[in-house]
Amino acid sequence: MSPHKVLAEAAQQSFPEVDLHIMGVGSQYPEHTVSPQEFREFALRHYPRTPALEKVLAINENTGIDVRSAACSVNHPMLNQPHAPTIDQLSEIFLTEGVKLAVGASRKAIEEWGGDISQITHVVATTCTNSANPGYDYYVARELGLSGSVERTLLHGVGCAGGLAVLRNAANIALGASFLGRPARILVVTCELASLMARSELDSLNQDQDLRIGMTIFSDGSSAVVLSNGIGESPESKPVFDLLAWDHKTLPETDKDIGFDVHPNGWKVILTPRVPALASTSAPPLLNSLLPRIPSLADRAIPLTPQDFDWALHPGGAKVLTSVQKLLGLTPHHLRASYDVYKNHGNSSGATIFSVLNRLRDMGEGREHVVGCAFGPGVAIEMCVLRRHRVPSEVQAAPASGSSSDSE
């Protein structure tokens, strides 16, 4: 057997009882919101009515989103200049408002964990809406008062899959610490300010008359979790979720389907009509590959099906949610937290998934196991399987309201 085949097979071996736990979850949204009507008024304030703009504004009315969270109101001077904000103006806002959001989300996660901030050993963070050096994680760590010896890792280029991508990397770091017999208390942070790109997107639409729908669904927010490898953990600290397994897959020849291209006025969103189908068809094979590698689930007399899990699915758009729901035979109740966050906050890119997880556990009773799933540039799919640490007595039966919108 070739060394390459040995490595490939080893990567697919069963997960051991890794003893990794999410000890706290926190999300923080800005105070401002933007309704579909407010966005329409904002767009028409600066740009003439054209067929392309009229079509985008029609999509804007049918996204299934009531309001989107935004770091700035639609009347903010920076968004109402003669021209779209420059990338340095956007960075200045991110390193003030974005850092505030990330610190707020982090403090909530740390408070729920209950440990001392001096016990944090690592920070693993992500954003696709800022490129500062040092990265925003440096300023978050400084505001939190973390020691200079805390190891920091900042991921870029993972987009909407960012939350689960940083969780995957944090899990691998935690396993390395466990191998060395060392405690790991990893602060996992996500933050995105995507709404600030609206003027740049509208500029492109007005110039090229191309259909650009990202400006109708993206929003701002931050979320965080504390991941522990259990070594030296206080008996008083109770996990929220056990992290059982995780995986990642990049779909071939899909790099042009989801993107966020750098531009002098920020970034330009790329979302092709193929995204809902790519997302929905890629989820079942990855789940089918992951479940047999989790001993506590693989040994069951009756194999689990997708319907046996609650789903924390990244709400990349209404079609993404409904496509995955239909293909996996789920109900709106399985995806209740994803629909709720999407409806009330919009899509905050990589920061959304932990917010969905936070909302799911706040909704009360649910299924014992949860599948986290997100899609990002590549197209990359990230997936993890979690177990509720405190198992409810029964599954909540009443379905939550879902979305049946046909818009992306």
mmCIF file of N, CA, C and O in Angstrom, residues 50-57 59 198 200-216 268-271:
data_model
loop_
_atom_site.group_PDB
_atom_site.id
_atom_site.type_symbol
_atom_site.label_atom_id
_atom_site.label_comp_id
_atom_site.label_asym_id
_atom_site.label_seq_id
_atom_site.Cartn_x
_atom_site.Cartn_y
_atom_site.Cartn_z
ATOM 1 N N THR A 50 -32.911 51.110 -12.562
ATOM 2 C CA THR A 50 -32.540 50.379 -13.778
ATOM 3 C C THR A 50 -33.161 48.992 -13.665
ATOM 4 O O THR A 50 -33.569 48.572 -12.573
ATOM 5 N N PRO A 51 -33.236 48.263 -14.777
ATOM 6 C CA PRO A 51 -33.792 46.902 -14.680
ATOM 7 C C PRO A 51 -33.057 46.032 -13.662
ATOM 8 O O PRO A 51 -33.684 45.270 -12.927
ATOM 9 N N ALA A 52 -31.730 46.140 -13.621
ATOM 10 C CA ALA A 52 -30.965 45.316 -12.681
ATOM 11 C C ALA A 52 -31.280 45.695 -11.241
ATOM 12 O O ALA A 52 -31.468 44.822 -10.378
ATOM 13 N N LEU A 53 -31.347 47.003 -10.960
ATOM 14 C CA LEU A 53 -31.643 47.431 -9.591
ATOM 15 C C LEU A 53 -33.065 47.041 -9.203
ATOM 16 O O LEU A 53 -33.304 46.589 -8.075
ATOM 17 N N GLU A 54 -34.007 47.200 -10.121
ATOM 18 C CA GLU A 54 -35.382 46.825 -9.818
ATOM 19 C C GLU A 54 -35.485 45.334 -9.495
ATOM 20 O O GLU A 54 -36.230 44.925 -8.592
ATOM 21 N N LYS A 55 -34.722 44.516 -10.202
ATOM 22 C CA LYS A 55 -34.758 43.077 -9.942
ATOM 23 C C LYS A 55 -34.155 42.760 -8.577
ATOM 24 O O LYS A 55 -34.688 41.940 -7.819
ATOM 25 N N VAL A 56 -33.041 43.410 -8.236
ATOM 26 C CA VAL A 56 -32.424 43.192 -6.922
ATOM 27 C C VAL A 56 -33.356 43.658 -5.815
ATOM 28 O O VAL A 56 -33.479 42.994 -4.768
ATOM 29 N N LEU A 57 -34.016 44.777 -6.014
ATOM 30 C CA LEU A 57 -34.938 45.271 -4.991
ATOM 31 C C LEU A 57 -36.150 44.344 -4.844
ATOM 32 O O LEU A 57 -36.711 44.224 -3.753
ATOM 33 N N ILE A 59 -35.925 41.052 -5.240
ATOM 34 C CA ILE A 59 -35.362 39.963 -4.430
ATOM 35 C C ILE A 59 -35.271 40.394 -2.975
ATOM 36 O O ILE A 59 -35.570 39.624 -2.052
ATOM 37 N N ALA A 198 -22.382 47.427 1.018
ATOM 38 C CA ALA A 198 -23.563 47.651 0.179
ATOM 39 C C ALA A 198 -23.321 48.704 -0.900
ATOM 40 O O ALA A 198 -23.722 48.524 -2.059
ATOM 41 N N SER A 200 -20.517 49.599 -2.326
ATOM 42 C CA SER A 200 -19.634 49.050 -3.343
ATOM 43 C C SER A 200 -20.379 48.093 -4.264
ATOM 44 O O SER A 200 -20.198 48.101 -5.488
ATOM 45 N N GLU A 201 -21.241 47.264 -3.668
ATOM 46 C CA GLU A 201 -22.035 46.328 -4.471
ATOM 47 C C GLU A 201 -23.008 47.080 -5.378
ATOM 48 O O GLU A 201 -23.196 46.714 -6.547
ATOM 49 N N LEU A 202 -23.609 48.126 -4.862
ATOM 50 C CA LEU A 202 -24.537 48.919 -5.667
ATOM 51 C C LEU A 202 -23.806 49.655 -6.782
ATOM 52 O O LEU A 202 -24.345 49.824 -7.885
ATOM 53 N N ASP A 203 -22.577 50.106 -6.507
ATOM 54 C CA ASP A 203 -21.763 50.723 -7.557
ATOM 55 C C ASP A 203 -21.573 49.761 -8.724
ATOM 56 O O ASP A 203 -21.733 50.127 -9.898
ATOM 57 N N SER A 204 -21.202 48.513 -8.401
ATOM 58 C CA SER A 204 -20.959 47.515 -9.443
ATOM 59 C C SER A 204 -22.230 47.202 -10.206
ATOM 60 O O SER A 204 -22.215 47.051 -11.431
ATOM 61 N N LEU A 205 -23.333 47.085 -9.481
ATOM 62 C CA LEU A 205 -24.608 46.814 -10.138
ATOM 63 C C LEU A 205 -24.961 47.942 -11.103
ATOM 64 O O LEU A 205 -25.371 47.704 -12.242
ATOM 65 N N ASN A 206 -24.779 49.176 -10.644
ATOM 66 C CA ASN A 206 -25.130 50.326 -11.475
ATOM 67 C C ASN A 206 -24.225 50.427 -12.700
ATOM 68 O O ASN A 206 -24.678 50.780 -13.795
ATOM 69 N N GLN A 207 -22.968 50.077 -12.534
ATOM 70 C CA GLN A 207 -22.010 50.180 -13.636
ATOM 71 C C GLN A 207 -22.163 49.055 -14.654
ATOM 72 O O GLN A 207 -22.159 49.286 -15.866
ATOM 73 N N ASP A 208 -22.312 47.820 -14.143
ATOM 74 C CA ASP A 208 -22.296 46.648 -15.024
ATOM 75 C C ASP A 208 -23.672 46.074 -15.306
ATOM 76 O O ASP A 208 -23.812 45.224 -16.193
ATOM 77 N N GLN A 209 -24.663 46.483 -14.522
ATOM 78 C CA GLN A 209 -26.025 45.949 -14.638
ATOM 79 C C GLN A 209 -26.059 44.435 -14.461
ATOM 80 O O GLN A 209 -26.874 43.735 -15.061
ATOM 81 N N ASP A 210 -25.149 43.944 -13.612
ATOM 82 C CA ASP A 210 -25.151 42.534 -13.238
ATOM 83 C C ASP A 210 -26.016 42.336 -11.999
ATOM 84 O O ASP A 210 -26.127 43.227 -11.148
ATOM 85 N N LEU A 211 -26.609 41.155 -11.891
ATOM 86 C CA LEU A 211 -27.442 40.845 -10.736
ATOM 87 C C LEU A 211 -26.537 40.493 -9.552
ATOM 88 O O LEU A 211 -25.779 39.521 -9.602
ATOM 89 N N ARG A 212 -26.592 41.289 -8.490
ATOM 90 C CA ARG A 212 -25.758 41.078 -7.307
ATOM 91 C C ARG A 212 -26.688 40.994 -6.092
ATOM 92 O O ARG A 212 -27.225 42.004 -5.648
ATOM 93 N N ILE A 213 -26.846 39.786 -5.554
ATOM 94 C CA ILE A 213 -27.842 39.587 -4.501
ATOM 95 C C ILE A 213 -27.260 39.597 -3.098
ATOM 96 O O ILE A 213 -27.995 39.612 -2.121
ATOM 97 N N GLY A 214 -25.919 39.581 -2.991
ATOM 98 C CA GLY A 214 -25.308 39.542 -1.661
ATOM 99 C C GLY A 214 -25.756 40.681 -0.778
ATOM 100 O O GLY A 214 -25.949 40.519 0.435
ATOM 101 N N MET A 215 -25.959 41.857 -1.372
ATOM 102 C CA MET A 215 -26.335 43.034 -0.587
ATOM 103 C C MET A 215 -27.727 42.901 0.035
ATOM 104 O O MET A 215 -28.080 43.677 0.919
ATOM 105 N N THR A 216 -28.518 41.919 -0.417
ATOM 106 C CA THR A 216 -29.877 41.754 0.108
ATOM 107 C C THR A 216 -29.959 40.791 1.283
ATOM 108 O O THR A 216 -31.004 40.715 1.942
ATOM 109 N N LYS A 268 -16.201 42.083 -3.028
ATOM 110 C CA LYS A 268 -17.357 41.848 -3.882
ATOM 111 C C LYS A 268 -17.838 40.411 -3.700
ATOM 112 O O LYS A 268 -17.063 39.462 -3.851
ATOM 113 N N VAL A 269 -19.117 40.260 -3.394
ATOM 114 C CA VAL A 269 -19.702 38.949 -3.133
ATOM 115 C C VAL A 269 -19.976 38.213 -4.443
ATOM 116 O O VAL A 269 -20.481 38.803 -5.405
ATOM 117 N N ILE A 270 -19.636 36.932 -4.464
ATOM 118 C CA ILE A 270 -19.964 36.058 -5.598
ATOM 119 C C ILE A 270 -20.841 34.928 -5.072
ATOM 120 O O ILE A 270 -20.435 34.172 -4.186
ATOM 121 N N LEU A 271 -22.036 34.818 -5.603
ATOM 122 C CA LEU A 271 -22.955 33.725 -5.287
ATOM 123 C C LEU A 271 -23.658 33.334 -6.584
ATOM 124 O O LEU A 271 -24.446 34.111 -7.117
#
